[in-house]
Short mmCIF file of C-alpha atoms in Angstrom, two decimals:
data_model
loop_
_atom_site.label_atom_id
_atom_site.label_comp_id
_atom_site.label_asym_id
_atom_site.label_seq_id
_atom_site.Cartn_x
_atom_site.Cartn_y
_atom_site.Cartn_z
CA MET K 24 15.39 55.55 110.59
CA ARG K 25 16.21 55.99 114.28
CA ASN K 26 12.48 56.23 115.07
CA ARG K 27 11.85 52.99 113.21
CA ILE K 28 14.62 51.28 115.16
CA ARG K 29 13.22 52.57 118.41
CA MET K 30 9.73 51.35 117.47
CA LEU K 31 11.04 47.91 116.50
CA ALA K 32 12.99 47.67 119.77
CA GLY K 33 9.87 48.56 121.70
CA VAL K 34 7.87 45.89 119.93
CA LEU K 35 10.56 43.30 120.63
CA VAL K 36 10.62 44.23 124.32
CA ALA K 37 6.82 44.03 124.52
CA VAL K 38 6.82 40.62 122.84
CA ALA K 39 9.55 39.35 125.13
CA THR K 40 7.71 40.71 128.16
CA LEU K 41 4.42 39.12 127.00
CA SER K 42 6.19 35.77 126.34
CA ALA K 43 7.78 35.86 129.78
CA CYS K 44 4.45 36.65 131.42
CA THR K 45 2.72 33.90 129.48
CA ALA K 46 5.39 31.40 130.45
CA ALA K 47 5.19 32.43 134.10
CA SER K 48 1.45 32.19 134.00
CA ALA K 49 1.61 28.71 132.45
CA ALA K 50 4.08 27.63 135.07
CA GLN K 51 1.63 28.70 137.77
CA GLN K 52 -1.27 26.74 136.22
CA PRO K 53 -1.99 23.32 137.86
CA ALA K 54 -1.22 20.26 135.76
CA PRO K 55 -4.26 18.69 134.07
CA ALA K 56 -6.13 16.45 136.49
CA GLU K 57 -5.58 12.76 135.96
CA LYS K 58 -8.61 11.16 134.39
CA LYS K 59 -10.59 9.15 136.96
CA PRO K 60 -10.75 5.37 136.41
CA ASN K 61 -13.40 3.82 134.19
CA ILE K 62 -15.53 1.05 135.70
CA VAL K 63 -17.09 -1.88 133.83
CA TYR K 64 -19.48 -3.93 135.97
CA PHE K 65 -20.86 -7.25 134.71
CA LEU K 66 -23.80 -8.49 136.76
CA VAL K 67 -25.33 -11.90 135.85
CA ASP K 68 -28.49 -13.56 137.07
CA ASP K 69 -28.70 -16.76 139.15
CA MET K 70 -25.11 -17.82 138.59
CA SER K 71 -24.01 -20.38 141.17
CA ALA K 72 -20.35 -20.60 142.06
CA ASP K 73 -20.05 -24.10 140.54
CA LEU K 74 -20.33 -22.55 137.04
CA LEU K 75 -17.26 -20.36 137.33
CA GLN K 76 -14.88 -23.19 136.51
CA TYR K 77 -16.33 -23.31 132.97
CA MET K 78 -15.70 -19.59 132.23
CA ASP K 79 -12.07 -19.13 131.19
CA THR K 80 -12.21 -15.37 130.53
CA VAL K 81 -14.19 -14.52 133.67
CA LYS K 82 -11.84 -16.67 135.78
CA SER K 83 -8.89 -14.78 134.36
CA LEU K 84 -10.21 -11.46 135.70
CA ALA K 85 -8.55 -12.31 139.02
CA ASP K 86 -5.17 -12.57 137.31
CA GLY K 87 -3.55 -9.34 138.40
CA GLY K 88 -6.77 -8.56 140.27
CA ALA K 89 -8.79 -9.80 143.23
CA ARG K 90 -11.02 -12.77 143.93
CA PHE K 91 -13.40 -12.60 146.91
CA ASP K 92 -14.06 -16.09 148.20
CA ASN K 93 -16.59 -15.00 150.84
CA TYR K 94 -18.87 -12.67 148.91
CA PHE K 95 -22.47 -13.02 150.09
CA VAL K 96 -25.69 -11.43 148.84
CA SER K 97 -28.04 -9.81 151.31
CA ASN K 98 -31.04 -11.68 149.89
CA SER K 99 -30.90 -14.61 147.44
CA LEU K 100 -33.76 -13.27 145.34
CA CYS K 101 -33.23 -11.00 142.32
CA CYS K 102 -35.03 -7.79 143.15
CA PRO K 103 -34.09 -7.38 146.86
CA SER K 104 -30.49 -8.27 146.05
CA ARG K 105 -30.28 -5.72 143.24
CA ALA K 106 -31.83 -3.02 145.43
CA SER K 107 -29.08 -3.68 148.01
CA MET K 108 -26.46 -3.46 145.27
CA PHE K 109 -27.72 -0.14 143.90
CA THR K 110 -28.19 1.57 147.28
CA GLY K 111 -25.66 -0.05 149.65
CA GLU K 112 -28.44 -1.01 152.08
CA HIS K 113 -29.90 -4.26 153.39
CA PRO K 114 -33.46 -5.19 152.30
CA HIS K 115 -35.02 -4.24 155.63
CA ASN K 116 -33.65 -0.71 155.02
CA THR K 117 -34.57 -0.41 151.34
CA GLY K 118 -38.06 -1.84 151.90
CA VAL K 119 -37.64 -3.93 148.73
CA LEU K 120 -38.54 -7.40 150.02
CA THR K 121 -39.85 -9.42 147.06
CA ASN K 122 -40.02 -9.27 143.24
CA LYS K 123 -43.62 -7.93 143.01
CA GLY K 124 -45.00 -4.42 143.52
CA THR K 125 -48.18 -5.87 145.01
CA ASP K 126 -46.08 -7.67 147.61
CA ASN K 127 -43.65 -5.05 149.01
CA GLY K 128 -41.20 -5.43 146.20
CA GLY K 129 -40.44 -5.03 142.52
CA TYR K 130 -39.93 -1.73 140.72
CA GLU K 131 -42.87 -0.20 142.62
CA ALA K 132 -40.90 -0.48 145.90
CA PHE K 133 -37.53 0.39 144.39
CA LYS K 134 -38.22 3.46 142.23
CA LYS K 135 -38.08 5.88 145.19
CA HIS K 136 -34.38 4.97 145.48
CA GLU K 137 -33.38 5.88 141.89
CA GLY K 138 -31.90 9.21 142.94
CA ARG K 139 -29.82 7.44 145.63
CA THR K 140 -28.00 4.89 143.47
CA TYR K 141 -24.33 4.83 142.57
CA ALA K 142 -25.35 5.81 139.03
CA ALA K 143 -26.76 9.11 140.29
CA ALA K 144 -23.64 9.85 142.33
CA LEU K 145 -21.24 8.89 139.52
CA HIS K 146 -23.15 10.89 136.96
CA ASP K 147 -22.99 13.94 139.25
CA ALA K 148 -19.19 13.37 139.28
CA ARG K 149 -19.11 13.68 135.45
CA TYR K 150 -18.96 9.99 134.66
CA ARG K 151 -20.60 8.96 131.40
CA THR K 152 -22.90 6.17 132.46
CA GLY K 153 -24.55 3.28 130.63
CA TYR K 154 -26.89 0.48 131.69
CA LEU K 155 -27.51 -2.64 129.59
CA GLY K 156 -29.80 -5.59 130.33
CA LYS K 157 -31.97 -6.66 133.20
CA TYR K 158 -32.89 -3.88 135.65
CA ILE K 159 -35.40 -4.33 138.45
CA ASN K 160 -38.24 -6.84 138.35
CA GLU K 161 -41.49 -5.44 136.87
CA TYR K 162 -39.74 -2.52 135.19
CA THR K 163 -41.58 -2.29 131.85
CA LEU K 164 -40.92 -0.77 128.42
CA PRO K 165 -43.92 1.21 127.19
CA ALA K 166 -43.39 3.61 124.27
CA ASP K 167 -42.57 6.44 126.73
CA TYR K 168 -40.38 4.31 128.95
CA HIS K 169 -38.75 5.89 131.98
CA VAL K 170 -34.96 6.30 132.05
CA PRO K 171 -33.86 6.24 135.71
CA GLN K 172 -31.82 9.10 137.10
CA GLY K 173 -28.10 9.01 136.47
CA TRP K 174 -27.88 7.15 133.15
CA ASP K 175 -26.60 8.61 129.87
CA GLU K 176 -27.41 5.42 127.98
CA TRP K 177 -30.21 3.03 128.81
CA HIS K 178 -30.56 -0.33 127.03
CA ALA K 179 -32.99 -2.23 129.28
CA GLY K 180 -34.44 -5.62 128.30
CA SER K 181 -38.07 -6.58 128.87
CA GLY K 182 -39.05 -9.62 130.89
CA GLY K 183 -39.19 -11.67 127.70
CA ALA K 184 -35.39 -11.54 127.66
CA TYR K 185 -35.39 -14.43 130.13
CA ASN K 186 -35.99 -16.54 127.04
CA GLU K 187 -32.97 -14.85 125.35
CA PHE K 188 -34.68 -14.75 121.94
CA GLN K 189 -38.13 -13.29 122.62
CA TYR K 190 -37.64 -9.77 123.98
CA GLN K 191 -37.85 -6.05 123.53
CA VAL K 192 -34.97 -3.76 124.40
CA SER K 193 -34.73 0.02 124.77
CA GLN K 194 -32.08 2.21 123.20
CA TYR K 195 -31.65 5.60 124.84
CA ILE K 196 -28.55 7.70 124.07
CA ARG K 197 -28.60 11.09 125.76
CA GLU K 198 -26.17 12.92 123.45
CA GLU K 199 -27.93 11.74 120.32
CA ASN K 200 -31.41 12.43 121.69
CA LYS K 201 -32.24 8.86 120.72
CA ARG K 202 -35.04 6.85 122.34
CA GLU K 203 -36.22 3.64 120.66
CA ILE K 204 -37.55 0.17 121.40
CA GLY K 205 -36.63 -2.82 119.25
CA ASP K 206 -36.57 -6.59 119.22
CA GLY K 207 -32.81 -7.01 118.71
CA GLY K 208 -33.30 -8.59 115.34
CA GLY K 209 -33.67 -12.03 116.91
CA LYS K 210 -30.08 -11.99 118.25
CA TYR K 211 -29.39 -13.97 121.41
CA PHE K 212 -29.85 -11.37 124.16
CA THR K 213 -26.49 -11.88 125.89
CA ASP K 214 -24.76 -11.45 122.50
CA LEU K 215 -26.76 -8.26 121.93
CA LEU K 216 -25.47 -6.96 125.29
CA GLY K 217 -21.90 -7.62 124.16
CA ASP K 218 -22.51 -5.62 120.96
CA ARG K 219 -24.03 -2.70 122.77
CA ALA K 220 -21.32 -2.66 125.48
CA VAL K 221 -18.67 -2.29 122.80
CA ASN K 222 -20.72 0.44 121.12
CA PHE K 223 -21.15 2.26 124.42
CA ILE K 224 -17.34 2.38 124.89
CA GLU K 225 -16.90 3.66 121.31
CA ARG K 226 -19.54 6.37 121.85
CA SER K 227 -17.91 7.39 125.13
CA ARG K 228 -14.67 8.08 123.23
CA GLN K 229 -16.69 10.11 120.71
CA HIS K 230 -19.03 12.05 123.00
CA ALA K 231 -16.98 12.43 126.14
CA PRO K 232 -13.28 11.76 125.55
CA ASP K 233 -12.32 13.78 128.62
CA ARG K 234 -14.72 11.98 130.97
CA PRO K 235 -14.45 8.54 132.58
CA PHE K 236 -17.24 6.03 131.97
CA PHE K 237 -19.23 3.62 134.11
CA LEU K 238 -20.79 0.72 132.20
CA GLN K 239 -23.08 -1.88 133.80
CA VAL K 240 -23.89 -4.98 131.72
CA ALA K 241 -26.66 -6.99 133.39
CA ALA K 242 -27.28 -10.29 131.61
CA PHE K 243 -30.47 -12.32 132.24
CA SER K 244 -28.37 -15.45 131.78
CA PRO K 245 -28.09 -18.07 133.25
CA HIS K 246 -31.60 -17.53 134.65
CA SER K 247 -34.20 -19.98 133.40
CA GLY K 248 -36.58 -19.01 130.64
CA VAL K 249 -40.27 -18.35 131.16
CA LYS K 250 -41.83 -21.40 129.55
CA ASN K 251 -45.26 -22.06 128.11
CA PRO K 252 -46.59 -25.64 128.14
CA ASP K 253 -46.02 -26.02 124.39
CA ASP K 254 -42.58 -24.39 124.42
CA LYS K 255 -39.91 -26.66 122.93
CA GLU K 256 -36.99 -24.53 124.12
CA PRO K 257 -34.88 -25.85 127.02
CA LEU K 258 -35.74 -24.50 130.43
CA PHE K 259 -32.30 -22.92 130.45
CA PRO K 260 -31.84 -21.72 126.81
CA PRO K 261 -28.18 -21.51 125.60
CA ALA K 262 -27.05 -19.70 122.49
CA ILE K 263 -27.52 -21.85 119.38
CA ARG K 264 -23.73 -22.16 118.85
CA ASP K 265 -23.34 -23.66 122.32
CA ARG K 266 -25.96 -26.41 121.98
CA PRO K 267 -24.20 -29.09 119.88
CA LYS K 268 -22.88 -31.82 122.15
CA ASP K 269 -19.84 -32.34 119.94
CA ARG K 270 -18.79 -28.71 120.48
CA TRP K 271 -17.43 -29.70 123.87
CA PRO K 272 -14.38 -31.92 124.48
CA GLY K 273 -15.04 -35.03 126.52
CA GLY K 274 -14.93 -34.41 130.24
CA GLU K 275 -15.48 -30.67 130.08
CA PHE K 276 -18.92 -31.12 131.52
CA PRO K 277 -21.42 -33.99 131.87
CA HIS K 278 -22.49 -35.81 128.69
CA GLY K 279 -25.20 -38.44 128.42
CA ASP K 280 -25.49 -40.35 131.70
CA CYS K 281 -22.01 -39.15 132.74
CA GLY K 282 -20.96 -42.67 133.68
CA GLY K 283 -17.33 -42.43 132.50
CA PRO K 284 -14.33 -41.39 134.58
CA ASP K 285 -13.69 -38.30 132.39
CA CYS K 286 -16.77 -36.49 133.51
CA ARG K 287 -17.55 -37.94 136.89
CA ALA K 288 -16.09 -35.00 138.77
CA GLN K 289 -18.42 -32.64 136.91
CA ASP K 290 -21.51 -34.79 137.31
CA LEU K 291 -24.39 -32.90 138.90
CA THR K 292 -24.94 -35.70 141.36
CA LYS K 293 -21.38 -35.21 142.67
CA LEU K 294 -21.98 -31.59 143.67
CA PRO K 295 -21.64 -31.01 147.43
CA ALA K 296 -24.75 -31.94 149.43
CA PHE K 297 -26.63 -33.27 146.36
CA ASP K 298 -29.54 -35.48 147.60
CA GLU K 299 -28.22 -35.43 151.16
CA ASP K 300 -30.15 -36.91 154.07
CA THR K 301 -32.49 -34.09 155.16
CA SER K 302 -33.92 -35.72 158.29
CA ASP K 303 -32.18 -33.12 160.48
CA LYS K 304 -33.27 -30.16 158.34
CA PRO K 305 -36.25 -27.85 159.03
CA SER K 306 -39.67 -29.14 158.07
CA TRP K 307 -39.81 -27.18 154.78
CA VAL K 308 -36.65 -28.96 153.56
CA ARG K 309 -37.34 -32.56 154.61
CA ARG K 310 -38.09 -34.72 151.58
CA GLU K 311 -37.80 -38.24 150.24
CA PRO K 312 -34.53 -39.11 148.47
CA LEU K 313 -34.11 -38.13 144.80
CA ALA K 314 -31.92 -41.13 143.97
CA GLY K 315 -34.76 -43.42 142.98
CA ASP K 316 -36.24 -40.99 140.43
CA GLU K 317 -34.00 -41.44 137.38
CA LYS K 318 -36.22 -39.24 135.18
CA LEU K 319 -35.86 -36.36 137.59
CA ILE K 320 -32.11 -36.85 137.97
CA GLN K 321 -31.71 -36.78 134.17
CA ALA K 322 -33.79 -33.64 133.91
CA LEU K 323 -31.58 -31.95 136.49
CA ARG K 324 -28.49 -33.13 134.60
CA ASN K 325 -29.85 -31.53 131.45
CA ASP K 326 -30.50 -28.29 133.32
CA PHE K 327 -26.94 -28.33 134.72
CA ARG K 328 -25.48 -28.88 131.23
CA ASN K 329 -27.58 -26.08 129.74
CA ARG K 330 -26.63 -23.67 132.50
CA ILE K 331 -22.97 -24.40 131.71
CA ARG K 332 -23.76 -23.76 128.04
CA MET K 333 -25.54 -20.53 128.87
CA VAL K 334 -22.57 -19.03 130.70
CA GLN K 335 -20.39 -19.50 127.59
CA SER K 336 -22.13 -16.50 126.01
CA ILE K 337 -21.38 -14.46 129.14
CA ASP K 338 -17.76 -15.47 128.93
CA ASP K 339 -17.77 -14.43 125.23
CA ALA K 340 -19.31 -11.03 126.04
CA VAL K 341 -16.76 -10.34 128.79
CA ALA K 342 -13.93 -11.25 126.37
CA ARG K 343 -15.37 -8.90 123.71
CA VAL K 344 -15.58 -5.97 126.10
CA LEU K 345 -12.07 -6.57 127.42
CA SER K 346 -10.63 -6.69 123.92
CA SER K 347 -12.50 -3.52 122.87
CA LEU K 348 -10.59 -1.38 125.39
CA ASN K 349 -7.68 0.55 123.95
CA GLU K 350 -4.34 0.70 125.76
CA ALA K 351 -5.09 3.88 127.68
CA GLU K 352 -8.43 2.43 128.85
CA LYS K 353 -6.83 -0.86 129.90
CA ASN K 354 -4.43 1.18 132.05
CA ASN K 355 -7.33 2.99 133.72
CA THR K 356 -10.30 0.60 133.99
CA TYR K 357 -11.59 -1.57 136.84
CA PHE K 358 -13.58 -4.59 135.64
CA VAL K 359 -16.03 -6.11 138.18
CA PHE K 360 -17.94 -9.38 137.81
CA THR K 361 -20.54 -10.99 140.10
CA SER K 362 -24.09 -12.39 140.27
CA ASP K 363 -27.25 -11.16 142.04
CA ASN K 364 -27.67 -14.58 143.73
CA GLY K 365 -26.80 -18.24 143.33
CA PHE K 366 -28.90 -21.27 142.49
CA HIS K 367 -29.51 -24.87 143.55
CA LEU K 368 -30.25 -28.02 141.58
CA GLY K 369 -30.80 -30.89 143.96
CA GLN K 370 -28.51 -29.87 146.83
CA HIS K 371 -30.20 -30.71 150.17
CA ARG K 372 -32.88 -32.32 147.95
CA LEU K 373 -34.04 -28.83 146.91
CA MET K 374 -35.37 -28.56 143.40
CA ARG K 375 -34.52 -25.77 140.94
CA GLY K 376 -34.41 -22.45 142.78
CA LYS K 377 -32.79 -20.07 145.21
CA THR K 378 -33.94 -17.89 148.18
CA THR K 379 -32.32 -20.10 150.86
CA ALA K 380 -29.52 -19.12 153.24
CA TYR K 381 -27.33 -22.05 152.13
CA ASP K 382 -24.07 -21.23 150.43
CA HIS K 383 -25.11 -22.41 146.94
CA ASP K 384 -27.68 -19.58 146.93
CA VAL K 385 -25.99 -16.77 148.78
CA ARG K 386 -22.24 -17.20 148.17
CA VAL K 387 -21.50 -16.16 144.61
CA PRO K 388 -18.42 -15.38 142.52
CA MET K 389 -16.91 -11.88 142.86
CA LEU K 390 -13.88 -11.02 140.78
CA VAL K 391 -12.25 -7.66 140.04
CA LYS K 392 -9.60 -6.92 137.39
CA ARG K 393 -7.43 -3.95 138.35
CA PRO K 394 -6.24 -1.45 135.74
CA GLN K 395 -3.39 -2.83 133.67
CA SER K 396 -1.15 -0.01 135.05
CA ALA K 397 -1.74 -1.33 138.58
CA GLN K 398 -1.29 -5.04 137.85
CA GLY K 399 0.34 -7.26 140.38
CA GLY K 400 -0.28 -10.70 141.78
CA THR K 401 -3.74 -12.12 142.35
CA SER K 402 -5.22 -11.05 145.68
CA VAL K 403 -7.37 -13.82 147.13
CA ARG K 404 -9.56 -12.34 149.82
CA GLY K 405 -11.23 -14.31 152.58
CA GLU K 406 -13.00 -11.42 154.33
CA ILE K 407 -16.79 -11.43 154.68
CA VAL K 408 -18.01 -9.03 151.98
CA GLN K 409 -21.48 -8.36 150.56
CA ASN K 410 -23.41 -6.76 147.73
CA VAL K 411 -24.16 -3.82 150.05
CA ASP K 412 -20.45 -2.95 149.63
CA LEU K 413 -20.69 -2.27 145.90
CA PHE K 414 -22.16 1.23 146.34
CA ALA K 415 -19.23 2.40 148.46
CA THR K 416 -16.73 0.59 146.27
CA PHE K 417 -17.78 2.29 143.07
CA LEU K 418 -17.76 5.73 144.69
CA ASP K 419 -14.33 5.01 146.18
CA ILE K 420 -12.89 3.94 142.83
CA ALA K 421 -14.22 7.18 141.38
CA GLY K 422 -12.83 9.19 144.28
CA VAL K 423 -16.18 10.92 144.95
CA ARG K 424 -18.55 11.59 147.84
CA PRO K 425 -16.55 10.25 150.78
CA GLU K 426 -19.17 11.64 153.11
CA LEU K 427 -21.77 9.48 151.37
CA ARG K 428 -19.58 6.47 150.80
CA ASP K 429 -19.50 5.35 154.44
CA SER K 430 -22.95 6.55 155.41
CA ARG K 431 -24.82 3.35 154.48
CA ASP K 432 -24.70 -0.35 155.40
CA GLY K 433 -21.61 -1.36 153.37
CA ARG K 434 -18.01 -0.26 153.01
CA SER K 435 -15.57 0.07 150.11
CA LEU K 436 -13.74 -3.02 148.90
CA LEU K 437 -11.14 -0.92 147.05
CA PRO K 438 -8.39 -1.42 149.66
CA MET K 439 -8.80 -5.22 149.36
CA ILE K 440 -8.89 -4.98 145.56
CA ASN K 441 -5.56 -3.25 145.77
CA GLY K 442 -4.08 -5.91 148.09
CA GLN K 443 -4.45 -4.07 151.36
CA THR K 444 -6.08 -5.28 154.58
CA PRO K 445 -8.43 -2.73 156.05
CA PRO K 446 -8.53 -2.63 159.88
CA ASN K 447 -11.53 -3.84 161.87
CA TRP K 448 -13.40 -5.37 158.93
CA ARG K 449 -16.78 -7.03 159.59
CA ASN K 450 -16.95 -10.76 160.44
CA ALA K 451 -20.70 -11.30 159.80
CA ALA K 452 -23.00 -11.09 156.80
CA LEU K 453 -26.74 -10.53 157.19
CA ILE K 454 -29.01 -12.60 154.91
CA GLU K 455 -32.75 -11.87 154.80
CA HIS K 456 -35.76 -13.43 153.14
CA VAL K 457 -39.49 -12.62 153.13
CA THR K 458 -41.66 -15.39 151.67
CA PRO K 459 -43.40 -14.03 148.54
CA ASN K 460 -47.18 -14.12 148.57
CA PRO K 461 -48.09 -16.63 145.81
CA ASN K 462 -51.54 -14.97 145.49
CA ALA K 463 -50.23 -11.42 144.98
CA PRO K 464 -51.92 -9.82 141.96
CA GLY K 465 -50.04 -9.17 138.77
CA GLU K 466 -48.01 -11.14 136.23
CA VAL K 467 -46.40 -14.42 137.20
CA ASP K 468 -43.10 -13.87 138.97
CA PRO K 469 -40.35 -15.54 136.85
CA ASP K 470 -38.78 -16.67 140.17
CA ALA K 471 -41.99 -18.20 141.51
CA GLN K 472 -41.57 -21.71 142.89
CA ARG K 473 -42.05 -24.27 140.12
CA ALA K 474 -44.53 -27.08 140.48
CA GLY K 475 -43.04 -30.11 142.24
CA GLY K 476 -40.31 -28.08 143.91
CA ASN K 477 -39.72 -27.27 147.53
CA SER K 478 -37.26 -24.39 147.55
CA ASN K 479 -39.44 -21.60 148.93
CA PRO K 480 -38.48 -21.27 152.60
CA PRO K 481 -40.50 -19.50 155.25
CA THR K 482 -39.51 -15.91 156.08
CA TYR K 483 -36.14 -16.00 157.84
CA GLN K 484 -33.16 -14.02 159.05
CA ALA K 485 -29.65 -15.48 159.03
CA VAL K 486 -26.11 -14.55 159.90
CA ARG K 487 -23.13 -15.99 158.05
CA LEU K 488 -19.75 -15.84 159.78
CA PRO K 489 -16.41 -17.07 158.40
CA HIS K 490 -17.15 -20.69 159.43
CA GLU K 491 -20.72 -20.62 160.75
CA LEU K 492 -24.29 -20.23 159.55
CA TYR K 493 -27.21 -19.52 161.91
CA VAL K 494 -30.80 -19.19 160.65
CA GLU K 495 -34.09 -18.35 162.43
CA TYR K 496 -37.39 -19.03 160.63
CA ALA K 497 -40.61 -17.15 161.26
CA ASN K 498 -42.81 -20.23 160.81
CA ALA K 499 -45.15 -21.65 163.41
CA GLN K 500 -42.44 -24.03 164.72
CA LYS K 501 -39.87 -21.22 165.03
CA GLU K 502 -37.32 -23.58 163.56
CA ARG K 503 -33.57 -22.90 163.56
CA GLU K 504 -30.47 -24.07 161.80
CA TYR K 505 -26.84 -23.96 162.92
CA TYR K 506 -23.86 -25.26 160.93
CA ASP K 507 -20.24 -25.31 161.88
CA MET K 508 -18.44 -25.23 158.53
CA SER K 509 -15.03 -25.86 160.07
CA THR K 510 -16.16 -29.50 160.36
CA ASP K 511 -19.21 -29.43 158.02
CA PRO K 512 -18.24 -27.33 154.98
CA ASN K 513 -21.33 -28.30 152.94
CA GLN K 514 -23.92 -27.44 155.63
CA GLU K 515 -25.24 -31.01 155.90
CA THR K 516 -25.48 -31.50 159.68
CA ASN K 517 -27.89 -29.17 161.38
CA LYS K 518 -27.26 -28.56 165.12
CA PRO K 519 -29.99 -26.18 166.21
CA ASN K 520 -29.42 -26.90 169.92
CA ASP K 521 -25.67 -26.29 169.86
CA PRO K 522 -24.73 -23.74 172.55
CA ARG K 523 -23.18 -21.57 169.88
CA ALA K 524 -26.61 -21.20 168.21
CA GLY K 525 -27.91 -19.65 171.41
CA GLN K 526 -24.94 -17.28 171.50
CA LEU K 527 -25.73 -16.02 167.98
CA ALA K 528 -29.44 -15.44 168.52
CA GLY K 529 -29.05 -11.99 170.14
CA PRO K 530 -26.48 -10.65 167.66
CA LEU K 531 -28.66 -11.85 164.79
CA ARG K 532 -31.63 -9.89 166.08
CA THR K 533 -29.44 -6.78 166.43
CA LEU K 534 -28.10 -7.18 162.90
CA ALA K 535 -31.57 -7.84 161.47
CA ASN K 536 -32.73 -4.46 162.81
CA CYS K 537 -29.58 -2.45 162.12
CA GLY K 538 -30.01 0.99 160.66
CA GLN K 539 -33.54 1.35 161.98
CA PRO K 540 -34.47 3.99 164.60
CA ASP K 541 -32.96 3.26 168.04
CA ALA K 542 -30.85 0.43 166.60
CA PRO K 543 -27.08 0.33 165.90
CA ASP K 544 -25.82 1.08 162.43
CA CYS K 545 -25.27 -1.98 160.25
CA TRP K 546 -21.50 -1.70 160.12
CA THR K 547 -21.28 -1.79 163.93
CA ALA K 548 -23.79 -4.66 164.13
CA SER K 549 -21.81 -6.77 161.64
CA HIS K 550 -18.96 -7.17 164.14
CA ILE K 551 -19.97 -10.20 166.24
CA GLY K 552 -17.91 -11.74 169.05
#
C-alpha cells in the first residue's frame, strides 16, 4: 500500500512539474502576430473627376478616410499609367510609352516588369492576392493564358469587355487548380466583377483564414465601347437597368436638352472650359467654336449622360464588396479607389479623349477608406500625389519591404491616409506623353483618336505644381503652355512667355530625366523652388 502511495505521489509531482514547465514555456512564447491589413483596390478606366458627384457609395469612402484633391497620373493614357501604378516608376523609367507593343508600349513592353509589381512583393509577404478585370493593353486570353507573377486568383477580361457585354474572362484559382475561360453568361462585365470580388473574399476566408488578402478590381467602365459601324449600342454602354430615363429623378443629371433650371448645373456645356476660346492655345488645340453645331453638342450630351449611367454599376459593385466584409475584415481593411486617367468631352474644344496635360485628363479622384477600427474624421489632402505612389503605399500598408518601398519614383501615402503630414513632401508632379504611331501594326488601339476629334497632342513633358501647369511640346514649333491656376483655375489663359515659364523650363528637364544614369532620383527632382 505504501509503495502505491509513493508511486501515486511521484506521478502527481511529475504532472505538477510538467504543468508548471508547460505554463512557463507558454508564458515565454510571443503573442500571435496581429494579422496584417487587407487591401481592396478599385481601379476604373477613363473616369473624369466630374463623375464622382454621381457616385454616392464611392464618395462615402472618404468618410472616416482620406480624399486626395491633387492626385495626378504620370501619363493620361491607360497602359503607361497602369505601368506606373504597378511599378512605382514614371513612364520614361518603365519604358512603357503607348498602348501598343509595336510602338514601345502595351503588354510587350510591360511584361518584363511583372516580377517587380506590388503583387509580387505582397505575395512574397504571404498575402493572398486576386486580380479582376482590365489588365494591360494587348494582354490576351488564349487557352493557355499567362497568369502574371504574384497572383493567387486571376480573372482578366479580354478587350471585348470594353463593350461590357461581349467579352471573355479568365478564371484562375491557385488553390483549386482551376483555369478556365468563359463568356460570363452575358452578364454586364462590371456586375460580373462585383460577383467575383465577393467570391474572392469568401474563398480567402476558406483557403487562407490566417493570411491577409489584396484584391484589385479593375473595371473597364466608364471607358467607351469599341464600336462597329452597324453597332446600335451607345458609345458608352451602361448596364440595362441604368438606361431608362425615368429611373433618374429630375435634376440628377442632364435630361433632354437640359434647358430647365433643375439640371442646368449638371449640363455638359456648363463644365469648366467647355468650348472655350482656344486662340491662345497651341496649334494642335486651336479649333472653331462648337456652339454652332447643335448635333455635335447633343451627341456629347448623350455621351455625358451615358458615362454617368455607366458609373452607377461601379458604385453598385463597390457597395457590394463593402457589404460583403465581415466585422473583423471591416476593422482591418483599407479600401482604395481611383482611375487610370481622366477624360474630356468638349473642354478646350477637345473632342472625346484624353492624353493631354490638362486637369480633366490627369487629375482624377483618389479616395481611401481606413479600417473601421481606425476611423476618424475625413482627411482632405492637398499635397501633390501621383499614381507612382501606389506601389510604396501598398507595401507600407502591408508593413513589408521598407528597403524596396522608397527605392523607386514614388513614396507612401499611408501617413496622409492616417491624417499625418509627412515632412518635405514633393511639390511637383511629372506628366509625360509620347504620341502614338497611328500606323503601328496590330489591332486597332481602343484609345486611338476618333475621326473628327483633335485630342491627340504632340509628344510633350509637363510639370504640375500646386497652382501652376507648364508644358513643353516636341513639335516643330516647340510650343509651350503656362497656366497660373491661382487666377485661372480652369487653364483657359495660356501665358507661354510669362517669366515663370522660363523659370520652370530647367526643373522640368531635370524631372523628365529623373532616375536615368547621371540624373537625380525622381523624388529629389520633384522638389522645385
